[in-house]
């Protein structure tokens, strides 16, 4: 009897200040505040897409219309925070079988051609060298002078 009397002495009230009892509170009070992000200004620039093309060296060209290309990139080591070379091989489509081992090619993303091929191998145009490098190469090829402009002893003996 003492237990029931103590429960009745607590007198749980169902007045308006206990709206949370029996779930009588409307859900609109719990909803998140309306957040409307500001739209960025209109821009005619295309969206940025990551890594459309990659460049690598052909390491295997034995398959028909397929070359294996090794792409080397620099990445930070997770523990030592040093930059290390990471290599990955991709299978690329070579429709004319024109690439040999050692050629530098550019990989372009295309629709999947097979289970492992979703890149197209494209030839990379040769690099243009600066005039200073070309002049130095031409000077060395012409049996030329030393960097200081002083002839070597062997060249002096040939001239005499």
CSV table of C-alpha atoms in Angstrom, one decimal:
chain,number,residue,atom,x,y,z
A,1,UNK,CA,0.0,0.0,0.0
A,2,UNK,CA,2.8,2.3,0.7
A,3,UNK,CA,4.1,2.0,-2.8
A,4,UNK,CA,0.8,3.0,-4.4
A,5,UNK,CA,0.4,5.9,-2.0
A,6,UNK,CA,3.9,7.2,-2.9
A,7,UNK,CA,3.0,7.1,-6.6
A,8,UNK,CA,-0.2,9.0,-6.1
A,9,UNK,CA,1.7,11.6,-4.1
A,10,UNK,CA,3.8,12.4,-7.1
A,11,UNK,CA,0.7,13.5,-9.1
A,12,UNK,CA,1.8,13.4,-12.7
A,13,UNK,CA,0.0,16.4,-14.3
A,14,UNK,CA,-1.1,16.5,-17.9
A,15,UNK,CA,-1.3,20.2,-18.1
A,16,UNK,CA,-0.2,22.3,-21.1
A,17,UNK,CA,3.3,22.7,-19.8
A,18,UNK,CA,4.0,18.9,-20.4
A,19,UNK,CA,3.4,18.8,-24.1
A,20,UNK,CA,6.1,16.2,-24.6
A,21,UNK,CA,4.1,13.6,-22.7
A,22,UNK,CA,2.2,11.3,-25.0
A,23,UNK,CA,3.7,13.0,-28.1
A,24,UNK,CA,1.2,15.9,-28.3
A,25,UNK,CA,3.9,18.4,-29.6
A,26,UNK,CA,3.5,19.3,-33.3
A,27,UNK,CA,6.4,18.2,-35.5
A,28,UNK,CA,6.9,21.7,-36.8
A,29,UNK,CA,8.6,22.7,-33.6
A,30,UNK,CA,11.2,20.0,-34.1
A,31,UNK,CA,11.9,20.7,-37.8
A,32,UNK,CA,15.2,22.1,-38.8
A,33,UNK,CA,15.4,25.8,-39.6
A,34,UNK,CA,15.0,26.6,-43.3
A,35,UNK,CA,18.4,27.1,-44.8
A,36,UNK,CA,18.5,28.5,-48.3
A,37,UNK,CA,22.0,28.5,-49.7
A,38,UNK,CA,22.9,31.6,-51.7
A,39,UNK,CA,23.2,30.7,-55.4
A,40,UNK,CA,26.7,31.5,-56.8
A,41,UNK,CA,26.8,34.1,-59.5
A,42,UNK,CA,26.2,32.8,-63.0
A,43,UNK,CA,29.4,31.7,-64.6
A,44,UNK,CA,29.9,30.5,-68.2
A,45,UNK,CA,33.0,28.4,-67.1
A,46,UNK,CA,32.6,24.6,-67.5
A,47,UNK,CA,32.5,22.5,-64.4
A,48,UNK,CA,35.9,21.3,-63.3
A,49,UNK,CA,36.5,17.5,-63.9
A,50,UNK,CA,39.4,15.7,-62.4
A,51,UNK,CA,42.1,14.2,-64.6
A,52,UNK,CA,40.7,14.0,-68.1
A,53,UNK,CA,44.1,12.9,-69.6
A,54,UNK,CA,47.2,11.3,-68.2
A,55,UNK,CA,50.6,10.8,-69.7
A,56,UNK,CA,52.8,7.7,-69.5
A,57,UNK,CA,55.2,5.3,-71.2
A,58,UNK,CA,54.3,2.2,-73.1
A,59,UNK,CA,55.6,-0.9,-71.3
A,60,UNK,CA,53.9,-3.6,-73.3
A,61,UNK,CA,52.7,-3.6,-76.9
A,62,UNK,CA,52.3,-7.3,-77.7
A,63,UNK,CA,48.5,-7.5,-77.7
A,64,UNK,CA,46.6,-6.6,-80.8
A,65,UNK,CA,45.1,-3.0,-80.6
A,66,UNK,CA,46.1,-2.7,-76.9
A,67,UNK,CA,49.0,-1.2,-75.2
A,68,UNK,CA,49.9,-1.2,-71.5
A,69,UNK,CA,50.9,2.2,-70.3
A,70,UNK,CA,52.7,3.0,-67.1
A,71,UNK,CA,51.7,6.3,-65.5
A,72,UNK,CA,54.1,7.7,-62.9
A,73,UNK,CA,52.8,10.4,-60.5
A,74,UNK,CA,54.1,12.0,-57.3
A,75,UNK,CA,52.2,11.5,-54.0
A,76,UNK,CA,53.0,12.2,-50.4
A,77,UNK,CA,53.9,9.3,-48.2
A,78,UNK,CA,51.2,8.9,-45.4
A,79,UNK,CA,53.7,8.5,-42.6
A,80,UNK,CA,56.9,10.3,-43.7
A,81,UNK,CA,55.3,13.1,-45.7
A,82,UNK,CA,57.9,12.8,-48.4
A,83,UNK,CA,57.0,12.8,-52.1
A,84,UNK,CA,57.3,9.3,-53.5
A,85,UNK,CA,56.7,8.0,-57.1
A,86,UNK,CA,53.6,6.0,-57.5
A,87,UNK,CA,53.2,3.8,-60.7
A,88,UNK,CA,50.1,2.4,-62.2
A,89,UNK,CA,49.5,0.5,-65.4
A,90,UNK,CA,46.5,1.1,-67.6
A,91,UNK,CA,45.4,-0.8,-70.7
A,92,UNK,CA,44.8,1.6,-73.6
A,93,UNK,CA,43.3,1.2,-77.0
A,94,UNK,CA,45.7,1.5,-80.0
A,95,UNK,CA,43.6,0.9,-83.1
A,96,UNK,CA,46.5,1.1,-85.6
A,97,UNK,CA,49.1,-0.7,-83.5
A,98,UNK,CA,51.5,2.2,-84.0
A,99,UNK,CA,53.0,2.5,-80.6
A,100,UNK,CA,56.1,0.6,-79.5
A,101,UNK,CA,57.7,-0.1,-76.1
A,102,UNK,CA,59.2,3.1,-74.7
A,103,UNK,CA,56.9,5.6,-76.6
A,104,UNK,CA,55.4,8.4,-74.6
A,105,UNK,CA,51.6,8.5,-75.0
A,106,UNK,CA,48.7,10.5,-73.6
A,107,UNK,CA,45.7,8.6,-72.3
A,108,UNK,CA,42.3,10.1,-72.9
A,109,UNK,CA,39.2,8.8,-71.2
A,110,UNK,CA,36.7,7.2,-73.5
A,111,UNK,CA,33.7,4.9,-73.2
A,112,UNK,CA,34.7,1.4,-71.9
A,113,UNK,CA,36.0,-0.7,-74.8
A,114,UNK,CA,36.4,-3.9,-72.9
A,115,UNK,CA,36.5,-5.0,-69.3
A,116,UNK,CA,39.9,-3.4,-68.6
A,117,UNK,CA,40.2,-0.8,-71.4
A,118,UNK,CA,38.6,2.6,-71.0
A,119,UNK,CA,41.4,4.8,-72.3
A,120,UNK,CA,42.5,5.8,-75.8
A,121,UNK,CA,46.2,6.1,-76.5
A,122,UNK,CA,47.2,9.3,-78.4
A,123,UNK,CA,50.6,10.3,-79.6
A,124,UNK,CA,52.3,13.2,-77.7
A,125,UNK,CA,53.7,15.9,-79.9
A,126,UNK,CA,57.5,16.4,-79.4
A,127,UNK,CA,58.6,19.1,-77.0
A,128,UNK,CA,59.9,22.3,-78.4
A,129,UNK,CA,63.4,23.2,-77.2
A,130,UNK,CA,64.4,26.7,-76.4
A,131,UNK,CA,66.9,28.6,-78.6
A,132,UNK,CA,69.6,28.5,-75.9
A,133,UNK,CA,69.4,24.7,-75.7
A,134,UNK,CA,69.4,24.3,-79.5
A,135,UNK,CA,72.5,26.6,-79.8
A,136,UNK,CA,74.3,24.5,-77.2
A,137,UNK,CA,73.4,21.3,-78.9
A,138,UNK,CA,74.5,22.7,-82.3
A,139,UNK,CA,77.8,23.8,-80.8
A,140,UNK,CA,78.5,20.4,-79.3
A,141,UNK,CA,77.6,18.6,-82.6
A,142,UNK,CA,79.9,20.8,-84.7
A,143,UNK,CA,82.9,19.4,-82.9
A,144,UNK,CA,82.7,22.6,-80.9
A,145,UNK,CA,84.3,24.5,-78.2
A,146,UNK,CA,84.2,23.9,-74.5
A,147,UNK,CA,81.7,25.8,-72.4
A,148,UNK,CA,84.4,28.3,-71.5
A,149,UNK,CA,85.4,28.9,-75.1
A,150,UNK,CA,88.9,27.6,-74.4
A,151,UNK,CA,90.1,24.8,-76.7
A,152,UNK,CA,91.1,21.5,-75.1
A,153,UNK,CA,94.7,20.3,-75.2
A,154,UNK,CA,93.7,17.5,-77.7
A,155,UNK,CA,92.1,20.1,-80.0
A,156,UNK,CA,95.3,22.3,-79.8
A,157,UNK,CA,97.4,19.3,-80.9
A,158,UNK,CA,95.1,18.6,-83.8
A,159,UNK,CA,95.3,22.2,-85.0
A,160,UNK,CA,99.2,22.3,-84.9
